CSV table of C-alpha atoms (C1' of nucleotides) in Angstrom, one decimal:
chain,number,residue,atom,x,y,z
A,133,MET,CA,-39.6,-44.4,-46.8
A,134,GLU,CA,-38.0,-43.7,-50.1
A,135,ALA,CA,-39.4,-40.7,-52.0
A,136,GLN,CA,-38.3,-42.1,-55.3
A,137,PRO,CA,-35.3,-44.3,-56.1
A,138,ASP,CA,-33.8,-42.1,-58.8
A,139,LEU,CA,-35.5,-38.8,-58.1
A,140,ALA,CA,-32.2,-37.0,-58.2
A,141,GLU,CA,-31.3,-38.5,-61.5
A,142,ALA,CA,-34.6,-37.7,-63.0
A,143,VAL,CA,-34.4,-34.1,-61.9
A,144,VAL,CA,-30.9,-33.8,-63.3
A,145,LYS,CA,-32.1,-35.1,-66.6
A,146,LEU,CA,-34.8,-32.5,-66.6
A,147,PHE,CA,-33.0,-29.4,-65.4
A,148,GLY,CA,-29.4,-30.4,-65.5
A,149,ASP,CA,-28.6,-27.8,-68.0
A,150,PRO,CA,-29.9,-24.2,-68.5
A,151,LEU,CA,-30.8,-24.8,-72.2
A,152,ARG,CA,-32.6,-28.0,-71.3
A,153,ALA,CA,-34.6,-26.2,-68.7
A,154,GLU,CA,-35.5,-23.6,-71.3
A,155,ILE,CA,-36.7,-26.3,-73.7
A,156,VAL,CA,-38.8,-27.7,-70.9
A,157,ARG,CA,-40.2,-24.3,-70.2
A,158,LEU,CA,-41.1,-23.8,-73.8
A,159,LEU,CA,-42.7,-27.2,-74.2
A,160,ALA,CA,-44.7,-26.5,-71.1
A,161,ARG,CA,-46.6,-23.8,-73.1
A,162,GLU,CA,-47.2,-25.7,-76.3
A,163,GLN,CA,-46.1,-28.6,-78.5
A,164,MET,CA,-43.3,-27.6,-80.8
A,165,CYS,CA,-41.1,-29.2,-83.4
A,166,THR,CA,-37.3,-29.1,-83.3
A,167,CYS,CA,-37.1,-26.1,-85.7
A,168,HIS,CA,-39.3,-24.0,-83.3
A,169,LEU,CA,-37.0,-24.8,-80.5
A,170,VAL,CA,-34.0,-23.9,-82.5
A,171,ASP,CA,-35.6,-20.5,-83.4
A,172,ASP,CA,-36.7,-19.7,-79.9
A,173,THR,CA,-33.5,-20.7,-78.1
A,174,GLY,CA,-30.9,-19.6,-80.7
A,175,ALA,CA,-29.0,-22.9,-80.1
A,176,ARG,CA,-27.8,-25.1,-82.9
A,177,GLN,CA,-30.0,-27.8,-84.3
A,178,SER,CA,-27.6,-30.6,-83.2
A,179,THR,CA,-27.5,-29.2,-79.7
A,180,ILE,CA,-31.3,-29.1,-79.5
A,181,SER,CA,-31.5,-32.6,-80.8
A,182,HIS,CA,-29.0,-33.7,-78.2
A,183,HIS,CA,-31.1,-32.3,-75.3
A,184,LEU,CA,-34.3,-33.7,-76.7
A,185,ARG,CA,-32.7,-37.1,-76.8
A,186,VAL,CA,-31.8,-36.8,-73.2
A,187,LEU,CA,-35.3,-35.7,-72.3
A,188,ARG,CA,-36.8,-38.5,-74.4
A,189,GLU,CA,-34.7,-41.2,-72.9
A,190,ALA,CA,-35.5,-39.9,-69.4
A,191,GLY,CA,-39.2,-40.2,-70.3
A,192,PHE,CA,-40.1,-36.6,-70.0
A,193,VAL,CA,-41.0,-35.9,-73.6
A,194,THR,CA,-42.4,-37.8,-76.5
A,195,ALA,CA,-41.7,-37.4,-80.1
A,196,GLU,CA,-44.4,-37.5,-82.7
A,197,PRO,CA,-43.2,-37.6,-86.4
A,198,ARG,CA,-45.4,-35.4,-88.6
A,199,GLY,CA,-44.2,-35.6,-92.1
A,200,ARG,CA,-40.7,-34.2,-92.1
A,201,TYR,CA,-41.4,-32.4,-88.8
A,202,THR,CA,-41.2,-34.0,-85.4
A,203,TYR,CA,-43.4,-32.6,-82.7
A,204,TYR,CA,-42.3,-32.8,-79.1
A,205,ARG,CA,-44.5,-32.6,-76.1
A,206,LEU,CA,-43.9,-33.0,-72.4
A,207,ARG,CA,-45.3,-36.0,-70.6
A,208,PRO,CA,-47.5,-34.7,-67.7
A,209,ASP,CA,-47.5,-38.1,-66.0
A,210,ALA,CA,-43.7,-38.1,-65.7
A,211,LEU,CA,-43.8,-34.5,-64.3
A,212,SER,CA,-46.5,-35.5,-61.9
A,213,LEU,CA,-44.3,-38.3,-60.5
A,214,LEU,CA,-41.6,-35.8,-60.0
A,215,THR,CA,-43.9,-33.4,-58.3
A,216,VAL,CA,-45.0,-36.1,-55.9
A,217,GLY,CA,-41.4,-37.2,-55.2
A,218,ILE,CA,-40.3,-33.7,-54.3
A,219,ALA,CA,-43.4,-33.1,-52.3
A,220,ASN,CA,-42.7,-36.2,-50.3
A,221,LEU,CA,-39.1,-35.1,-49.7
A,222,THR,CA,-40.4,-31.8,-48.5
A,223,ALA,CA,-42.8,-33.4,-46.1
A,224,GLN,CA,-40.1,-35.6,-44.8
A,225,ALA,CA,-37.7,-32.7,-44.4
A,226,HIS,CA,-40.4,-31.0,-42.3
A,227,HIS,CA,-40.5,-33.9,-39.9
A,228,ALA,CA,-36.8,-34.1,-39.8
A,229,GLN,CA,-36.6,-30.7,-38.1
A,230,ALA,CA,-37.4,-32.4,-34.8
A,231,ILE,CA,-34.8,-35.2,-35.1
A,232,ARG,CA,-31.1,-34.8,-34.4
A,233,ARG,CA,-28.6,-37.6,-34.5
A,234,PRO,CA,-26.3,-37.4,-31.5
A,235,CYS,CA,-22.6,-36.9,-32.1
A,236,ALA,CA,-20.6,-39.8,-30.8
B,51,MET,CA,-47.1,-17.3,-66.4
B,52,GLU,CA,-43.7,-18.1,-65.0
B,53,ALA,CA,-43.4,-21.0,-62.7
B,54,GLN,CA,-40.3,-19.6,-61.1
B,55,PRO,CA,-37.5,-17.6,-62.6
B,56,ASP,CA,-34.6,-19.8,-61.5
B,57,LEU,CA,-36.5,-23.0,-60.8
B,58,ALA,CA,-34.0,-24.9,-62.9
B,59,GLU,CA,-31.0,-23.4,-61.2
B,60,ALA,CA,-32.4,-24.2,-57.8
B,61,VAL,CA,-33.1,-27.8,-58.7
B,62,VAL,CA,-29.6,-28.2,-60.1
B,63,LYS,CA,-28.2,-26.9,-56.9
B,64,LEU,CA,-30.2,-29.5,-55.0
B,65,PHE,CA,-29.8,-32.5,-57.1
B,66,GLY,CA,-27.1,-31.6,-59.5
B,67,ASP,CA,-24.9,-34.3,-58.2
B,68,PRO,CA,-25.6,-37.8,-57.0
B,69,LEU,CA,-23.6,-37.3,-53.8
B,70,ARG,CA,-25.4,-34.0,-53.1
B,71,ALA,CA,-28.7,-35.8,-53.7
B,72,GLU,CA,-27.7,-38.4,-51.2
B,73,ILE,CA,-26.9,-35.7,-48.6
B,74,VAL,CA,-30.3,-34.2,-49.1
B,75,ARG,CA,-31.9,-37.6,-48.7
B,76,LEU,CA,-30.1,-38.2,-45.4
B,77,LEU,CA,-30.8,-34.7,-44.1
B,78,ALA,CA,-34.5,-35.3,-44.9
B,79,ARG,CA,-34.5,-38.0,-42.2
B,80,GLU,CA,-32.7,-36.1,-39.4
B,81,GLN,CA,-30.4,-33.3,-38.6
B,82,MET,CA,-26.8,-34.4,-38.9
B,83,CYS,CA,-23.3,-32.9,-38.6
B,84,THR,CA,-20.6,-33.2,-41.2
B,85,CYS,CA,-18.9,-36.2,-39.6
B,86,HIS,CA,-22.2,-38.2,-39.8
B,87,LEU,CA,-22.5,-37.4,-43.5
B,88,VAL,CA,-18.9,-38.4,-44.0
B,89,ASP,CA,-19.5,-41.7,-42.3
B,90,ASP,CA,-22.8,-42.4,-44.1
B,91,THR,CA,-21.7,-41.5,-47.6
B,92,GLY,CA,-18.1,-42.7,-47.5
B,93,ALA,CA,-17.0,-39.5,-49.2
B,94,ARG,CA,-14.1,-37.4,-48.0
B,95,GLN,CA,-14.7,-34.6,-45.5
B,96,SER,CA,-13.6,-31.9,-47.9
B,97,THR,CA,-16.0,-33.2,-50.5
B,98,ILE,CA,-18.9,-33.2,-48.1
B,99,SER,CA,-18.0,-29.7,-47.0
B,100,HIS,CA,-18.0,-28.6,-50.6
B,101,HIS,CA,-21.5,-29.9,-51.2
B,102,LEU,CA,-22.8,-28.5,-48.0
B,103,ARG,CA,-21.5,-25.1,-49.1
B,104,VAL,CA,-23.4,-25.3,-52.3
B,105,LEU,CA,-26.6,-26.3,-50.6
B,106,ARG,CA,-26.1,-23.6,-48.0
B,107,GLU,CA,-25.5,-20.9,-50.6
B,108,ALA,CA,-28.5,-22.1,-52.5
B,109,GLY,CA,-30.6,-21.7,-49.3
B,110,PHE,CA,-31.6,-25.3,-49.0
B,111,VAL,CA,-29.8,-26.0,-45.7
B,112,THR,CA,-28.8,-24.1,-42.7
B,113,ALA,CA,-25.7,-24.7,-40.5
B,114,GLU,CA,-25.9,-24.6,-36.7
B,115,PRO,CA,-22.6,-24.6,-34.9
B,116,ARG,CA,-22.7,-26.7,-31.8
B,117,GLY,CA,-19.4,-26.6,-30.0
B,118,ARG,CA,-16.9,-28.1,-32.4
B,119,TYR,CA,-19.7,-29.8,-34.4
B,120,THR,CA,-21.8,-28.2,-37.0
B,121,TYR,CA,-25.3,-29.5,-37.4
B,122,TYR,CA,-27.0,-29.2,-40.8
B,123,ARG,CA,-30.7,-29.3,-41.5
B,124,LEU,CA,-32.8,-28.8,-44.6
B,125,ARG,CA,-35.0,-25.8,-44.9
B,126,PRO,CA,-38.5,-27.0,-45.5
B,127,ASP,CA,-39.7,-23.6,-46.7
B,128,ALA,CA,-37.1,-23.7,-49.6
B,129,LEU,CA,-38.2,-27.2,-50.5
B,130,SER,CA,-41.9,-26.1,-50.5
B,131,LEU,CA,-41.1,-23.3,-53.0
B,132,LEU,CA,-39.5,-25.9,-55.2
B,133,THR,CA,-42.4,-28.2,-54.9
B,134,VAL,CA,-44.8,-25.5,-55.9
B,135,GLY,CA,-42.7,-24.5,-58.8
B,136,ILE,CA,-42.6,-28.0,-60.2
B,137,ALA,CA,-46.2,-28.5,-59.6
B,138,ASN,CA,-47.0,-25.3,-61.6
B,139,LEU,CA,-44.8,-26.5,-64.4
B,140,THR,CA,-46.6,-29.8,-64.3
B,141,ALA,CA,-50.0,-28.2,-64.5
B,142,GLN,CA,-48.8,-26.0,-67.3
B,143,ALA,CA,-47.5,-29.0,-69.2
B,144,HIS,CA,-50.9,-30.6,-68.9
B,145,HIS,CA,-52.6,-27.7,-70.6
B,146,ALA,CA,-50.0,-27.6,-73.3
B,147,GLN,CA,-51.1,-31.0,-74.5
B,148,ALA,CA,-53.9,-29.3,-76.5
B,149,ILE,CA,-51.7,-26.6,-78.0
B,150,ARG,CA,-49.6,-27.1,-81.1
B,151,ARG,CA,-47.6,-24.4,-82.8
B,152,PRO,CA,-48.0,-24.6,-86.5
B,153,CYS,CA,-44.9,-25.3,-88.6
B,154,ALA,CA,-44.2,-22.5,-91.1
C,11,DT,C1',-0.3,-26.5,-23.0
C,12,DT,C1',-0.5,-30.2,-25.7
C,13,DG,C1',-2.8,-33.0,-28.7
C,14,DA,C1',-6.9,-34.7,-31.0
C,15,DT,C1',-11.1,-33.7,-33.4
C,16,DT,C1',-14.3,-31.1,-36.3
C,17,DC,C1',-14.8,-28.4,-40.1
C,18,DA,C1',-13.9,-24.8,-43.9
C,19,DT,C1',-11.1,-23.4,-47.6
C,20,DC,C1',-7.7,-23.7,-51.1
C,21,DA,C1',-5.1,-25.3,-55.4
C,22,DG,C1',-4.6,-28.8,-58.6
C,23,DC,C1',-6.1,-32.7,-61.1
C,24,DT,C1',-9.4,-35.1,-63.7
C,25,DT,C1',-13.7,-36.4,-65.5
C,26,DC,C1',-18.2,-35.4,-67.3
C,27,DG,C1',-21.1,-33.2,-70.3
C,28,DG,C1',-22.5,-29.4,-73.5
C,29,DT,C1',-21.5,-27.3,-77.9
C,30,DC,C1',-20.3,-27.4,-82.5
C,31,DG,C1',-19.5,-28.7,-87.4
C,32,DA,C1',-20.0,-32.4,-90.5
C,33,DT,C1',-22.5,-36.2,-92.3
C,34,DG,C1',-26.4,-39.1,-93.3
C,35,DT,C1',-31.3,-40.0,-93.9
C,36,DA,C1',-36.0,-39.1,-94.8
C,37,DG,C1',-39.9,-36.4,-96.5
C,38,DC,C1',-41.7,-32.8,-99.4
C,39,DG,C1',-41.9,-29.5,-103.3
C,40,DT,C1',-40.8,-28.5,-108.2
D,16,DA,C1',-34.9,-36.8,-110.6
D,17,DC,C1',-33.3,-32.9,-108.2
D,18,DG,C1',-32.9,-29.9,-104.6
D,19,DC,C1',-34.3,-28.3,-100.1
D,20,DT,C1',-35.6,-28.8,-95.4
D,21,DA,C1',-36.2,-31.2,-90.9
D,22,DC,C1',-34.0,-34.1,-88.0
D,23,DA,C1',-30.7,-37.6,-85.8
D,24,DT,C1',-26.1,-39.0,-85.0
D,25,DC,C1',-21.2,-38.8,-84.7
D,26,DG,C1',-16.5,-37.3,-83.3
D,27,DA,C1',-13.8,-33.6,-81.4
D,28,DC,C1',-13.1,-29.7,-78.6
D,29,DC,C1',-13.4,-27.3,-74.3
D,30,DG,C1',-15.1,-25.4,-70.1
D,31,DA,C1',-17.4,-26.3,-65.8
D,32,DA,C1',-17.7,-28.9,-61.7
D,33,DG,C1',-16.6,-32.7,-58.6
D,34,DC,C1',-12.8,-35.1,-56.0
D,35,DT,C1',-8.7,-34.9,-53.3
D,36,DG,C1',-4.8,-33.9,-50.1
D,37,DA,C1',-3.0,-30.2,-47.6
D,38,DT,C1',-3.5,-26.4,-44.6
D,39,DG,C1',-5.4,-23.7,-41.0
D,40,DA,C1',-8.8,-22.2,-37.5
D,41,DA,C1',-11.7,-23.4,-33.7
D,42,DT,C1',-13.1,-26.4,-29.9
D,43,DC,C1',-12.6,-29.7,-26.4
D,44,DA,C1',-10.2,-33.2,-23.4
D,45,DA,C1',-6.3,-34.5,-20.6
DNA sequence: TTGATTCATCAGCTTCGGTCGATGTAGCGT
DNA sequence: ACGCTACATCGACCGAAGCTGATGAATCAA
């Protein structure tokens, strides 16, 4: 049984970088636009945009243009899939405790 | 509320690399020694050892010396913590949908 | 004891990816 | 129209991290 084909890749896209993880953590509290994230993290605007692009392409955030601002929010459905995937892996790991492949 | 202080770091240690993710996936099925992992992944022995070290130091696997072999297994408790952390983040993200920080 | 096997560690190379400044575009206020 | 702000994208730089071959320790078989 496969937990999720690209579970690892998805996770890396989410947490693969400390700053990206911080962005996710902030977006988990409220929707924010890029300028908010720049203020809160202290990173440059181009850096924030870069990470938002990664998160967007990975399907973890959505961008909503609001005039000259762009609001970002997390996609709970994507996070739910991730949660299930890791939960499955955890359950599988639990069962694996009893299995040992013999050494030739 | 903080999901987990170093949730991101922990996740990166687990899935931060495709090969490492593959190792985790294999260990989720059964306990294996290094040579098994070398065979199954096709990676060099030193490379496998390197990743096992990362996983070990992160607390996700334990090593059990068995004669000249060393069996590795995942630590379900560590994975459970991770699952809870991501589940919390997911729940938090769900609530955040209704909150929007105003742009100055 | 000798040799083969398993595994960990090390130093060096190389690649990947994050960060940055610069540039361009679009929307808003005056 | 003009300027200002918010944002995306680009190219370049650089540091972190993975990969590798070599080396050494430990175990087992002959």
